[in-house]
Coordinates of C-alpha atoms in Angstrom, one line a residue:
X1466 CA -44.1 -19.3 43.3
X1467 CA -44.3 -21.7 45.9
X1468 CA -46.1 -25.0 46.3
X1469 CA -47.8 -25.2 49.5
X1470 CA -49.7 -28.6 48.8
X1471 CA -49.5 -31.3 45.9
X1472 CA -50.2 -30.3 42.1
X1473 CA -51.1 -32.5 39.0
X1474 CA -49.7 -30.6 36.0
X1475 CA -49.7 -31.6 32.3
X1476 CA -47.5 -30.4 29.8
X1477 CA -48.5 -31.1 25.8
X1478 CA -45.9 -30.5 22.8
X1479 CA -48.3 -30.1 19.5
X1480 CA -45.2 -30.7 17.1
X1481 CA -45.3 -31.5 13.7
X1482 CA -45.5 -35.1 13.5
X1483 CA -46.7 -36.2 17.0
X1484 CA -48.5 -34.8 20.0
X1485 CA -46.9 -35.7 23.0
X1486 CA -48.4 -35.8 27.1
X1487 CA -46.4 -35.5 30.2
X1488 CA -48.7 -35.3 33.7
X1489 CA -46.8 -35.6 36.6
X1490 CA -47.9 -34.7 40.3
X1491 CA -45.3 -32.0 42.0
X1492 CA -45.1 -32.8 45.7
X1493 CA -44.9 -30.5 48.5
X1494 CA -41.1 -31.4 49.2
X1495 CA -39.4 -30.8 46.2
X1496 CA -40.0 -34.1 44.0
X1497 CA -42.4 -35.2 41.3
X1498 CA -43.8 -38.6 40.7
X1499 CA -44.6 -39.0 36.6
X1500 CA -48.4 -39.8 36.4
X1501 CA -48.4 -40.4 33.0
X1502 CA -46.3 -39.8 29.2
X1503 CA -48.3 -40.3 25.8
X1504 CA -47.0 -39.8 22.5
X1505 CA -49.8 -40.1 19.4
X1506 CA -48.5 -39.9 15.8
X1507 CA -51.0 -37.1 14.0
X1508 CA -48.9 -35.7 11.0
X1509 CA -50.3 -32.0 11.6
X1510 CA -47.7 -31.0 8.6
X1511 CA -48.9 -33.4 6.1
X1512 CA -49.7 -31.7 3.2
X1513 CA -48.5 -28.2 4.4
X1514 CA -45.5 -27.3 2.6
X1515 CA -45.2 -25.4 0.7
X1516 CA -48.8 -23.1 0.7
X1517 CA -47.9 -23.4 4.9
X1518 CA -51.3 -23.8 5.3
X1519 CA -52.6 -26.9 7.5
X1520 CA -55.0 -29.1 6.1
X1521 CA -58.5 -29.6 7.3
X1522 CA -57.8 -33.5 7.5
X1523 CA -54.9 -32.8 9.9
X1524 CA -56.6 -30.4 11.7
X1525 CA -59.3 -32.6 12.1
X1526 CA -56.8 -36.0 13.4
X1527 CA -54.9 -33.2 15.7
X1528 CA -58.2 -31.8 17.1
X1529 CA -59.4 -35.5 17.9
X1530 CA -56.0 -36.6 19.4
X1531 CA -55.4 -33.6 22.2
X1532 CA -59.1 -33.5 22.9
X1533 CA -58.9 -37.5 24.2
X1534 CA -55.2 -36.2 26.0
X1535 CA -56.7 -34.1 27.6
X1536 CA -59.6 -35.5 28.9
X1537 CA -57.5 -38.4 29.8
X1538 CA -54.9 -35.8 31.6
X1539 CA -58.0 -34.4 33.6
X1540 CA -59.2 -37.9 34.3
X1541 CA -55.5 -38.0 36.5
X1542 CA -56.2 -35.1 37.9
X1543 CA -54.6 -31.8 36.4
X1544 CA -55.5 -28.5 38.0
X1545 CA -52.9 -26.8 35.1
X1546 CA -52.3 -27.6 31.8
X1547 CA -48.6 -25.9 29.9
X1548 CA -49.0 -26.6 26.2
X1549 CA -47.6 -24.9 23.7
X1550 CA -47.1 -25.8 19.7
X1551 CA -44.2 -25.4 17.4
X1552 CA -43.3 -25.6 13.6
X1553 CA -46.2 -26.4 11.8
X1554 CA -48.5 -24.4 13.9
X1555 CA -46.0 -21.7 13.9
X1556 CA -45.7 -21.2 10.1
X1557 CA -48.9 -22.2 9.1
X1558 CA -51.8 -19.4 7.9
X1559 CA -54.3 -20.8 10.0
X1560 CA -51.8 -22.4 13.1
X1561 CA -53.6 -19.8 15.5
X1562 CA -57.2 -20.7 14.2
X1563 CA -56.0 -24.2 15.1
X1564 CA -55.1 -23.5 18.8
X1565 CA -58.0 -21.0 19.0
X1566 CA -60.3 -23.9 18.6
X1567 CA -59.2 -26.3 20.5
X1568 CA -59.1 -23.8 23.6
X1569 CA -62.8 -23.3 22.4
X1570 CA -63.4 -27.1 23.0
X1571 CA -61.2 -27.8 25.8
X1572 CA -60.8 -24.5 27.9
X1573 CA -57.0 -25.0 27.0
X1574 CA -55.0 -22.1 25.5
X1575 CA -52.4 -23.5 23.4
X1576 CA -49.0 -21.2 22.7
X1577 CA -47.4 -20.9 19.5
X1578 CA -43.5 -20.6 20.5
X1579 CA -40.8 -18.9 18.6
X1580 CA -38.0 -21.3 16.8
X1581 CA -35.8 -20.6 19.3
X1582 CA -37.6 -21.1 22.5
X1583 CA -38.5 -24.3 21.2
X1584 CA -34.9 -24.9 20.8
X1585 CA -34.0 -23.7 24.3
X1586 CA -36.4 -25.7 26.0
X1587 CA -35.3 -28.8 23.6
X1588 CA -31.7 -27.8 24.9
X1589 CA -33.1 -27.7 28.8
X1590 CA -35.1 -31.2 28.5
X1591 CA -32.4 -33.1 27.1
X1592 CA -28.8 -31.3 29.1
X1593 CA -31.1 -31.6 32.6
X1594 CA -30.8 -35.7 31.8
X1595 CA -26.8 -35.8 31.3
X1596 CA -23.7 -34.9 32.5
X1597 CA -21.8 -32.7 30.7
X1598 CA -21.0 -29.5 33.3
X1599 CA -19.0 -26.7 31.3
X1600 CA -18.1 -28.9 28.4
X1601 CA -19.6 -27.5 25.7
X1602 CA -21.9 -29.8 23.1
X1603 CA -24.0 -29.7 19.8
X1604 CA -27.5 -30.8 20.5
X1605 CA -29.7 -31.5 17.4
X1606 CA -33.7 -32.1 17.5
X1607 CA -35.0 -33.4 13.8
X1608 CA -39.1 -32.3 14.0
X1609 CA -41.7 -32.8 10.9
X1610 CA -41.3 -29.3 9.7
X1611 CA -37.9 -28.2 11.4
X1612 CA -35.0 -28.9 12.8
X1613 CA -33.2 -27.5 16.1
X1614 CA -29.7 -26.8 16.5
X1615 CA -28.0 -26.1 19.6
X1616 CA -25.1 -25.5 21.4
X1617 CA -24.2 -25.2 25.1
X1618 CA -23.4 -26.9 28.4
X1619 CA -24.8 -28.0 31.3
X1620 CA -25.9 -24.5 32.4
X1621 CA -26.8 -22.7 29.4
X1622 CA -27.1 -22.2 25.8
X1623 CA -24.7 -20.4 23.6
X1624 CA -26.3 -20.8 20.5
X1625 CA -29.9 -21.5 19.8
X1626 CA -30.9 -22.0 16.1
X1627 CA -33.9 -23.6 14.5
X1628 CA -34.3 -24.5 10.8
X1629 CA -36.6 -24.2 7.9
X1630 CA -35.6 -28.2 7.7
X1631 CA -37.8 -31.1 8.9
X1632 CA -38.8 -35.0 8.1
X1633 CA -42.3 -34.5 6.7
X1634 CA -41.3 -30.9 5.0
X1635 CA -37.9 -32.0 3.3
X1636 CA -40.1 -35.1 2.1
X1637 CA -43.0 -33.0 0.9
X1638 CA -40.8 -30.3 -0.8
X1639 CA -37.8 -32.0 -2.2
X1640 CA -38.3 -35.8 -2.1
X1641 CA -40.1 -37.4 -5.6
X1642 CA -40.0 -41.0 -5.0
X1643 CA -40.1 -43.9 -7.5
X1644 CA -43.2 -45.9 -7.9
X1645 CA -42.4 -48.3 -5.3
X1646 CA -41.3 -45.8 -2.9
X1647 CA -37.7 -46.1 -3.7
X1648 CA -35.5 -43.0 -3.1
X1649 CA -33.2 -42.5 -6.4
X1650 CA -29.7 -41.5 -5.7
X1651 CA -30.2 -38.4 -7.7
X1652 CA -32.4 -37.5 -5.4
X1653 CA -30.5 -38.1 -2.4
X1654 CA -27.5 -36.1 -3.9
X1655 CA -30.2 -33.0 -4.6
X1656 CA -31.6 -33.3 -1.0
X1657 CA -28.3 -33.5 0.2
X1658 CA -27.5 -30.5 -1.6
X1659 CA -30.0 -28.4 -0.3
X1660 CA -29.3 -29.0 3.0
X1661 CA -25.6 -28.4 3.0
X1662 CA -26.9 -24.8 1.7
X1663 CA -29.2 -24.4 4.8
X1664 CA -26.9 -25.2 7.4
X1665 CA -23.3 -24.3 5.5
X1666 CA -23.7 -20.3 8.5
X1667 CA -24.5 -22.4 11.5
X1668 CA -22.1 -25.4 10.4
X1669 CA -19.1 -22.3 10.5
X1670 CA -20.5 -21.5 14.2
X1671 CA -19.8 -24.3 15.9
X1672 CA -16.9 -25.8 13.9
X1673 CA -15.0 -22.6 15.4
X1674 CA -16.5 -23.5 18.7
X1675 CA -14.2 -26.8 18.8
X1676 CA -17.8 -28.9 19.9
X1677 CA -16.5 -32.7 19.5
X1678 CA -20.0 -34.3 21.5
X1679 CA -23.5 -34.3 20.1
X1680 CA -26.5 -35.4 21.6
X1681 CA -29.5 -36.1 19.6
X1682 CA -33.4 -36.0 20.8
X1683 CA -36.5 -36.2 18.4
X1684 CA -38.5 -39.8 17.0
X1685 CA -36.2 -39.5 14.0
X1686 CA -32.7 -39.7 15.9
X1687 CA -34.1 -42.5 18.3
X1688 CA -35.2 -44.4 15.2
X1689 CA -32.2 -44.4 13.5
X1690 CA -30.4 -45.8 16.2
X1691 CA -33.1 -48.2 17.1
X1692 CA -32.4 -49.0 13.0
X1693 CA -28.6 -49.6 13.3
X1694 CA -29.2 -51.7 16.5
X1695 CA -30.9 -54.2 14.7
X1696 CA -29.0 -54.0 11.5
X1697 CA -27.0 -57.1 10.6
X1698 CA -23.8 -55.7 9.1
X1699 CA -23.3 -53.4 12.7
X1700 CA -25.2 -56.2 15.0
X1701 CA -21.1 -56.9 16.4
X1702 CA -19.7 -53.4 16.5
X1703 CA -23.0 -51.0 17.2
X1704 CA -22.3 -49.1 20.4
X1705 CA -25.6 -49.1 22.0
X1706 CA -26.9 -45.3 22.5
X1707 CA -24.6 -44.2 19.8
X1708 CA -25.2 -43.7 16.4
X1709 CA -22.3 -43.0 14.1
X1710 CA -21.7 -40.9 10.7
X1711 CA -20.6 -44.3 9.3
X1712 CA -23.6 -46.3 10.5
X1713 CA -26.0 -43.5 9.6
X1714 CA -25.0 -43.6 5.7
X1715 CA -25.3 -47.1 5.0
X1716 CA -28.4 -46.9 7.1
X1717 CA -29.1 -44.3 4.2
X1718 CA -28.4 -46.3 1.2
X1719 CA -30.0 -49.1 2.6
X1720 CA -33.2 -48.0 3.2
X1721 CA -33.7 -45.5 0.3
X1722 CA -33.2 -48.8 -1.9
X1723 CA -35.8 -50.4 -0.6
X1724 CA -39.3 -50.0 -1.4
X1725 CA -41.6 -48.3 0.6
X1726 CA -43.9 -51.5 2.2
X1727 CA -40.4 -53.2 2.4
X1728 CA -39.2 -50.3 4.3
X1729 CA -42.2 -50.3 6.8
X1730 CA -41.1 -54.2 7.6
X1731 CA -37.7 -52.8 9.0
X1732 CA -36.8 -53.7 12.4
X1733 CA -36.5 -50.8 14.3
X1734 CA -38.7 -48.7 12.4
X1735 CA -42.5 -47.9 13.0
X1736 CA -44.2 -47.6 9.9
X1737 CA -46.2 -44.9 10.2
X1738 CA -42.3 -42.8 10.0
X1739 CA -41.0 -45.3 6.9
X1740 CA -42.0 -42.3 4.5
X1741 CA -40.2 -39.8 6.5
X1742 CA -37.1 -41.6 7.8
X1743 CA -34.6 -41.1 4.8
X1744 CA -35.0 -37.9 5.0
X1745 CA -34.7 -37.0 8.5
X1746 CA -31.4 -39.8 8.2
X1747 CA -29.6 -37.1 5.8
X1748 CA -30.8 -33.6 7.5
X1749 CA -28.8 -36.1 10.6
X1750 CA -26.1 -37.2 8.5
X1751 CA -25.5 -33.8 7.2
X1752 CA -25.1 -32.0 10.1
X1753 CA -22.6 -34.0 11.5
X1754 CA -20.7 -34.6 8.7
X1755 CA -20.4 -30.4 8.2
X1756 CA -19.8 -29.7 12.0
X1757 CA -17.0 -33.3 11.7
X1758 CA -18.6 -35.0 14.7
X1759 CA -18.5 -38.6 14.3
X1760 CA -21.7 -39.7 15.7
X1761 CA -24.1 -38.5 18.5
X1762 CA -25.5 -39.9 21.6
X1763 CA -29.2 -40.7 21.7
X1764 CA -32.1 -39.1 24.4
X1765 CA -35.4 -39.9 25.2
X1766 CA -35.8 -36.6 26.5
X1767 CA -37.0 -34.1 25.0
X1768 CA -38.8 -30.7 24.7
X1769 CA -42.2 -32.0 27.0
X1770 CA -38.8 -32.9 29.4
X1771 CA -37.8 -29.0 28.7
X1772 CA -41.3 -27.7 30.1
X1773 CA -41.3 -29.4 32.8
X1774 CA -38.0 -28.5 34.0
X1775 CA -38.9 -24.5 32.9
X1776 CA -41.7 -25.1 35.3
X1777 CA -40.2 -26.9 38.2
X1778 CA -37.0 -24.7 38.4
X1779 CA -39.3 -21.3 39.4
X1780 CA -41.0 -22.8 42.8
X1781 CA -38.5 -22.6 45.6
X1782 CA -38.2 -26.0 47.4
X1783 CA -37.1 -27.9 43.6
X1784 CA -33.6 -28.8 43.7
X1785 CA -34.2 -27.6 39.7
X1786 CA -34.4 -24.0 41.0
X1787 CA -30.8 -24.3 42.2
X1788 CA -27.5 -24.2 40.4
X1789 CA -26.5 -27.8 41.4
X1790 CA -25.1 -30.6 38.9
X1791 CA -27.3 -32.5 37.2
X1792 CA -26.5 -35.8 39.5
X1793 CA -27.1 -34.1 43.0
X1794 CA -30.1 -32.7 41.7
X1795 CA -30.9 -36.3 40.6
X1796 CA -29.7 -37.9 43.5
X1797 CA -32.0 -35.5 45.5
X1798 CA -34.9 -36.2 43.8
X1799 CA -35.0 -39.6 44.1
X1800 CA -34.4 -38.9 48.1
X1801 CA -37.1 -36.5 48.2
X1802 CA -39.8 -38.9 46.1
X1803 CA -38.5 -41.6 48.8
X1804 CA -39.3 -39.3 52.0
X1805 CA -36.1 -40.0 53.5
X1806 CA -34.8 -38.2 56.4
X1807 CA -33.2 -35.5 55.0
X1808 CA -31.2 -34.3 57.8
X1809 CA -29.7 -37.7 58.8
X1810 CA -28.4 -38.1 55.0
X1811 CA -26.8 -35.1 54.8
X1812 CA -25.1 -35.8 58.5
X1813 CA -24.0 -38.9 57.3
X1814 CA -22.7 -37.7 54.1
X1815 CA -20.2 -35.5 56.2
X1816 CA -19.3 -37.7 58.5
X1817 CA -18.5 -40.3 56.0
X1818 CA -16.3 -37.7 53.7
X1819 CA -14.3 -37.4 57.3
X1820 CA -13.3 -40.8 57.2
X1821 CA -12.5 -40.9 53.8
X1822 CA -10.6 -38.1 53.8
X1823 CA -8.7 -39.0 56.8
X1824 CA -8.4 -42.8 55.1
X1825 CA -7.0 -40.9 52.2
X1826 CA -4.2 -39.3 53.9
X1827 CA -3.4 -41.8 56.0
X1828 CA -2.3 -43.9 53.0
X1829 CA -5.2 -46.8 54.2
X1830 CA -6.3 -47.4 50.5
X1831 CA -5.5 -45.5 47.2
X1832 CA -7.6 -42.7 46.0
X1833 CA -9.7 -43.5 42.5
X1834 CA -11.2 -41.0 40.3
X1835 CA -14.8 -41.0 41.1
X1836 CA -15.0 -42.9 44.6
X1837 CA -15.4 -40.0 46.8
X1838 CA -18.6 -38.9 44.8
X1839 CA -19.7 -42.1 44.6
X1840 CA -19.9 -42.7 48.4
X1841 CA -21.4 -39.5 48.9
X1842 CA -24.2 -40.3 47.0
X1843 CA -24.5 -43.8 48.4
X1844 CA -24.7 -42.1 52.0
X1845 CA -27.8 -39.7 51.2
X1846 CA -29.5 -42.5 49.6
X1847 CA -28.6 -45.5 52.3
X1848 CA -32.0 -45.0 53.4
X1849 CA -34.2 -44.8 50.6
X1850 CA -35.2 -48.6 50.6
X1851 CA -37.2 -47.6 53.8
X1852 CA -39.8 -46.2 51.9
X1853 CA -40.2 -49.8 50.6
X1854 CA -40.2 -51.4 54.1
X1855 CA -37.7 -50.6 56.8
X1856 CA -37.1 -54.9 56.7
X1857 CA -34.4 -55.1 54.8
X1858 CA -34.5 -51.7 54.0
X1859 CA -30.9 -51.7 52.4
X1860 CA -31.5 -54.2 50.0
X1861 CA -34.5 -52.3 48.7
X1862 CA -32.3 -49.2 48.8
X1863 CA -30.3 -51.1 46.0
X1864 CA -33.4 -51.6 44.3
X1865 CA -34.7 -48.4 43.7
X1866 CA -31.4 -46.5 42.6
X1867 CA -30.3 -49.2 40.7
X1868 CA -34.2 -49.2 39.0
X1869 CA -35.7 -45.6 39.7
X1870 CA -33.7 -43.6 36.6
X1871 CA -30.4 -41.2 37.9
X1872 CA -29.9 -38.9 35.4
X1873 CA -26.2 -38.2 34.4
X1874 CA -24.9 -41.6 35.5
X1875 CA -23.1 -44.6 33.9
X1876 CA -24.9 -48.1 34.7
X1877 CA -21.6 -48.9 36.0
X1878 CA -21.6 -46.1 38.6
X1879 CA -25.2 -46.4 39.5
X1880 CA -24.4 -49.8 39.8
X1881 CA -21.9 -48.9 42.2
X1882 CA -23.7 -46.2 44.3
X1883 CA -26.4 -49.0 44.8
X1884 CA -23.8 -52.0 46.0
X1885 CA -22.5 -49.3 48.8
X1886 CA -25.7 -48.2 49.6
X1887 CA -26.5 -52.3 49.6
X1888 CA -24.1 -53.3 52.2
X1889 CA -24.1 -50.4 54.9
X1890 CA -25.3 -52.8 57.1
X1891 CA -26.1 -56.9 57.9
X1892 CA -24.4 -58.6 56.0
X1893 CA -20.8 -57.6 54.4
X1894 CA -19.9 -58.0 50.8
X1895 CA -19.4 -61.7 49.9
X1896 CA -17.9 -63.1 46.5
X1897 CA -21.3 -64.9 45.6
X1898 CA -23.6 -62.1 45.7
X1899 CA -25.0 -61.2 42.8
X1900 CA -24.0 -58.9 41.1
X1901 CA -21.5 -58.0 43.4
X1902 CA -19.3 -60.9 42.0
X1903 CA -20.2 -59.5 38.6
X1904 CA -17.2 -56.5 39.5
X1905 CA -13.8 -56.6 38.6
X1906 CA -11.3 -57.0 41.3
X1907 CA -10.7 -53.1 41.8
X1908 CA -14.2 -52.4 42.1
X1909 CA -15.1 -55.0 44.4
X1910 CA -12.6 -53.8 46.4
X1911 CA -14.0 -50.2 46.4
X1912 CA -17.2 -51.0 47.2
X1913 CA -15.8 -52.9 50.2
X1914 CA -13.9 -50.0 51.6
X1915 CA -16.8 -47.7 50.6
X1916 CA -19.6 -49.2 52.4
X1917 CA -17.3 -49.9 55.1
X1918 CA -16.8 -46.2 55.9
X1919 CA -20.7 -45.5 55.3
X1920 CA -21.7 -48.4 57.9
X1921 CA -19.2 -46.2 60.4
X1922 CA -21.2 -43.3 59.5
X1923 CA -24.0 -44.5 60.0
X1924 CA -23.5 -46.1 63.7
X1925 CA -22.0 -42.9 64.4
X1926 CA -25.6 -41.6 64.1
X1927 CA -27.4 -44.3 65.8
X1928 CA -29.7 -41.8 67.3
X1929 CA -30.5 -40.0 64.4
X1930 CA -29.5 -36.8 66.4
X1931 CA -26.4 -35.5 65.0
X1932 CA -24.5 -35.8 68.2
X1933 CA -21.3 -36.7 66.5
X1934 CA -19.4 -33.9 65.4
X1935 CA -16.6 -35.3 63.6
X1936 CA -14.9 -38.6 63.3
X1937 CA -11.1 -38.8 61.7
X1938 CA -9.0 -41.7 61.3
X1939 CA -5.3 -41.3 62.9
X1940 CA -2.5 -43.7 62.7
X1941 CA -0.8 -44.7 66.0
X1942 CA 2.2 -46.9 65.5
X1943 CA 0.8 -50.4 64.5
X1944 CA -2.6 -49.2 65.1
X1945 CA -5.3 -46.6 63.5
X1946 CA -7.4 -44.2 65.9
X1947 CA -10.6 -43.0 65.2
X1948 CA -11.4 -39.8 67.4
X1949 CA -14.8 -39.3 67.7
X1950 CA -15.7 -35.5 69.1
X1951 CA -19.6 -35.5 70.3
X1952 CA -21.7 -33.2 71.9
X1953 CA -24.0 -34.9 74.1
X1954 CA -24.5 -38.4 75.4
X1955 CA -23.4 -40.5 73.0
X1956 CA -23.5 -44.2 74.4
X1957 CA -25.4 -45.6 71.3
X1958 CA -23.1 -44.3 68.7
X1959 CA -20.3 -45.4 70.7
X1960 CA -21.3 -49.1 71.4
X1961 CA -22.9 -49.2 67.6
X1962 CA -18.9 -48.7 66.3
X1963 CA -17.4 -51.1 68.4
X1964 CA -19.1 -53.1 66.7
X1965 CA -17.6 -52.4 63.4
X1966 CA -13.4 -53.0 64.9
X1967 CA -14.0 -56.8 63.6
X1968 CA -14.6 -56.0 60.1
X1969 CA -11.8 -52.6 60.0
X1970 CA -9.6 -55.1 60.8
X1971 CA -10.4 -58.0 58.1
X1972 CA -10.5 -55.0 55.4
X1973 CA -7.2 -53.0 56.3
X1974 CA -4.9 -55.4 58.8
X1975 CA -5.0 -53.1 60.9
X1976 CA -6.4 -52.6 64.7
X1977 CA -8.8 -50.2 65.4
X1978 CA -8.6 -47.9 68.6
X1979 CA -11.6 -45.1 69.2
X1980 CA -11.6 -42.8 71.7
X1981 CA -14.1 -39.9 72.3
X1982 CA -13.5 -36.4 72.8
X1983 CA -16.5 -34.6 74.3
X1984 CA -17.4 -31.0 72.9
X1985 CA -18.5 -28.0 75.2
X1986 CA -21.3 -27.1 73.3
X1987 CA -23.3 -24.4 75.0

């Protein structure tokens, strides 16, 4: 499949509890620009467990909630809709009559997916957004009628599970509240209980598998976090994006306790989940506490993220289609949605890993963990602030990676990428720029060397022409050489890095000598 001119796609998850939208525009050279993302709340499992039958009322709210998403989809646009639905559809009597007649309205065929495609592309929306490579992790994705369990890296799954286990089923089936809408604690021990019993096989799995990492997509999980974010007894020691096993129990006891309008009141907490949330807490809490993971890192992404990476990763000219980390594939998207000049970035990607390199070995500065990918990815995105305006294009280069999402990154590093990217050329890093003064010592010394080496690069392709070949630093007595080998008249490049002696010398005390060694190239 290949794109040969601009598409508007939508993607729709029916799930159990919500519906959710993703429209975004696939461009011709290998990026996407996000159109649109709606989530509506339409509890199509209320009331279905445990005839597994949907309801005509929640037929009826689903039916009026994807109609009005998908006229608003076509209102952006879309040429091709990807929708599929999952548990409650799936398990239901009458889930196909469902999807039947909304195609019958709409003209859009709806897909019941297996339990464990839905898992795999809940595993491929959420590992596409982090950095994880070969280390293996537990991924877990609490729906309204089940509950996905994965584990695998950045590449692929190992194990893909989904269980008979969900918010709005485990609340229907096994939760009787009080009056009030208080949860007993007889009833949290039988709930308990009854999930230990479901996942006791899967919880053997990956306890074998050594998996210390868990990531956690899905309203519930995000909720919960939101919840202990907020929450006064963990407002001084709550890591933000983290959720742990410590948190999440008295996060348990303390909302079970309190009555159901009391609980809607919570900060954090949206009230049309207050009903659900206890539960979905202790399918959570469970898990972890059988597979003895200590907590889990929170994603926005999730299985609407899957299908459009399923999607994107068939047509050719996607960095998704490739088996590249999840930052470069990041970083290259951002480049590509910018329009940069593709061939220049990459040229001055190599030219500045040959003077870091030859920095490195010469002993100029000391090698950190990290720095040589982070300069890379500064130099192919040096230029993406000309898409902004090319005034001042650097500065809007910081901008946009600092504020345009990179997937698998720290804020620190992205912070960093976007101070190198900042200063490769004007004016040089000074100790009252903000946030550049923000940095430790250390760093504000690497981003100093760093963007020193990409200005080089980048004067030593003036012309935009890839005339320089290579360019490695040398040490002659009290002096370093920089031999430049070119190719073809190269009298920009070489009055562009004279410029440049003045500052070498200011960040390493040392003179700079260049001389130029023409190339034969026939």
């Amino acid at each position: 499949m290949h794109l040969k001119k601009p598409r508007v796609v939508g993607f729709i998850d029916l799930g159990t509890n919500s519906v959710r939208l993703l429209v975004v525009r696939l461009n011709t050279n290998g990026s996407y620009t996000l159109l649109t993302q709606q989530k509506e709340v339409i509890r199509l499992g209320e009331g279905e467990y445990p005839a597994n039958r949907l309801t005509s009322t929640a037929i009826e709210r689903a039916i009026s909630v994807i109609t009005k998403l998908i006229e608003l989809a076509k209102s952006r646009g879309v040429e091709e809709f990807v929708a599929v639905a999952t548990s409650a559809a799936r398990e239901a009597e009458n889930g196909e009559e469902l999807c039947l007649h909304i195609e019958e309205l709409t003209g859009i065929r709806i897909h019941i997916i297996s339990g464990t495609e839905e898992a795999r592309l809940i595993w491929l929306g959420v590992s596409s957004g982090i950095d994880i490579r070969d280390e293996k992790a537990l991924f877990i994705d609490i729906g309204g009628g089940s509950t996905e369990i994965i584990v695998g890296d950045q590449h692929e799954p190992s194990i893909l599970r989904s269980l008979k286990l969900g918010a709005i089923r485990t609340t229907g089936t096994l939760i009787n509240p009080e009056k009030d809408g208080k949860i007993s604690p007889d009833t949290l021990k039988q709930v308990r209980r009854h999930i230990e019993h479901e996942i006791v096989h899967i919880a053997k799995q990956i306890r074998v598998l050594y998996v210390t990492k868990a990531f956690g997509s899905s309203g519930t999980i995000l909720t919960l976090e939101t919840i202990a974010s907020s929450y006064k007894p963990f407002q001084s020691t709550h890591v933000s994006g983290f959720l742990g096993t410590d948190e999440l129990e008295a996060i348990i006891s303390y909302l079970s306790g309190l009555p159901l309008e009391a609980r809607k009141n919570v900060q954090g907490l949206n009230p049309e989940r207050a009903d659900i949330i206890v539960a979905g807490a202790l399918i959570l809490h469970e898990i972890l506490k059988a597979t003895k993971i200590s907590g889990i890192f929170v994603s926005n992404r999730s299985l609407r993220d899957g299908l459009l990476v399923d999607y994107i990763s068939r047509i050719p000219e996607f960095p998704h289609a490739e088996q590249v980390s999840i930052r470069e594939r990041s970083v290259r998207h951002l480049g590509k949605l910018c329009h940069i000049d593709e061939k220049h970035a990459a040229h001055i990607v190599k030219l500045s890993l040959q003077l870091y390199h030859s920095a490195i070995r010469l002993k100029l500065f000391k090698y950190q963990e990290k720095s040589e990918e982070l300069l890379t990815h500064a130099a192919y995105l040096h230029d993406v602030g000309q898409f902004i305006s090319f005034s001042n294009h650097h500065q809007h280069s910081f901008y946009l990676i600092t504020e345009v999402p990179l997937l698998g990154f720290n804020q620190y590093e992205v912070l960093m990428i976007g101070l190198v990217a900042r200063y490769h050329r004007k004016k040089l890093p000074r100790s009252r720029d903000v946030p550049f003064q923000e940095l430790g010592r250390t760093e504000r010394r690497t981003v100093r060397i760093l963007s020193l080496l990409l200005r080089m690069a980048e004067n030593l392709d003036r012309s935009h022409n890839c005339r320089i070949e290579k360019a490695e630093f040398s040490r002659d007595k009290e002096s370093i050489v920089l031999s430049i080998s070119c190719i073809s008249d190269c009298s920009l490049e070489f009055w562009a890095i004279e410029s440049e002696k003045d500052t070498f010398f200011r960040t390493f005390r040392l003179p700079l000598h260049i001389e130029y060694i023409p190339l034969d190239h026939k």
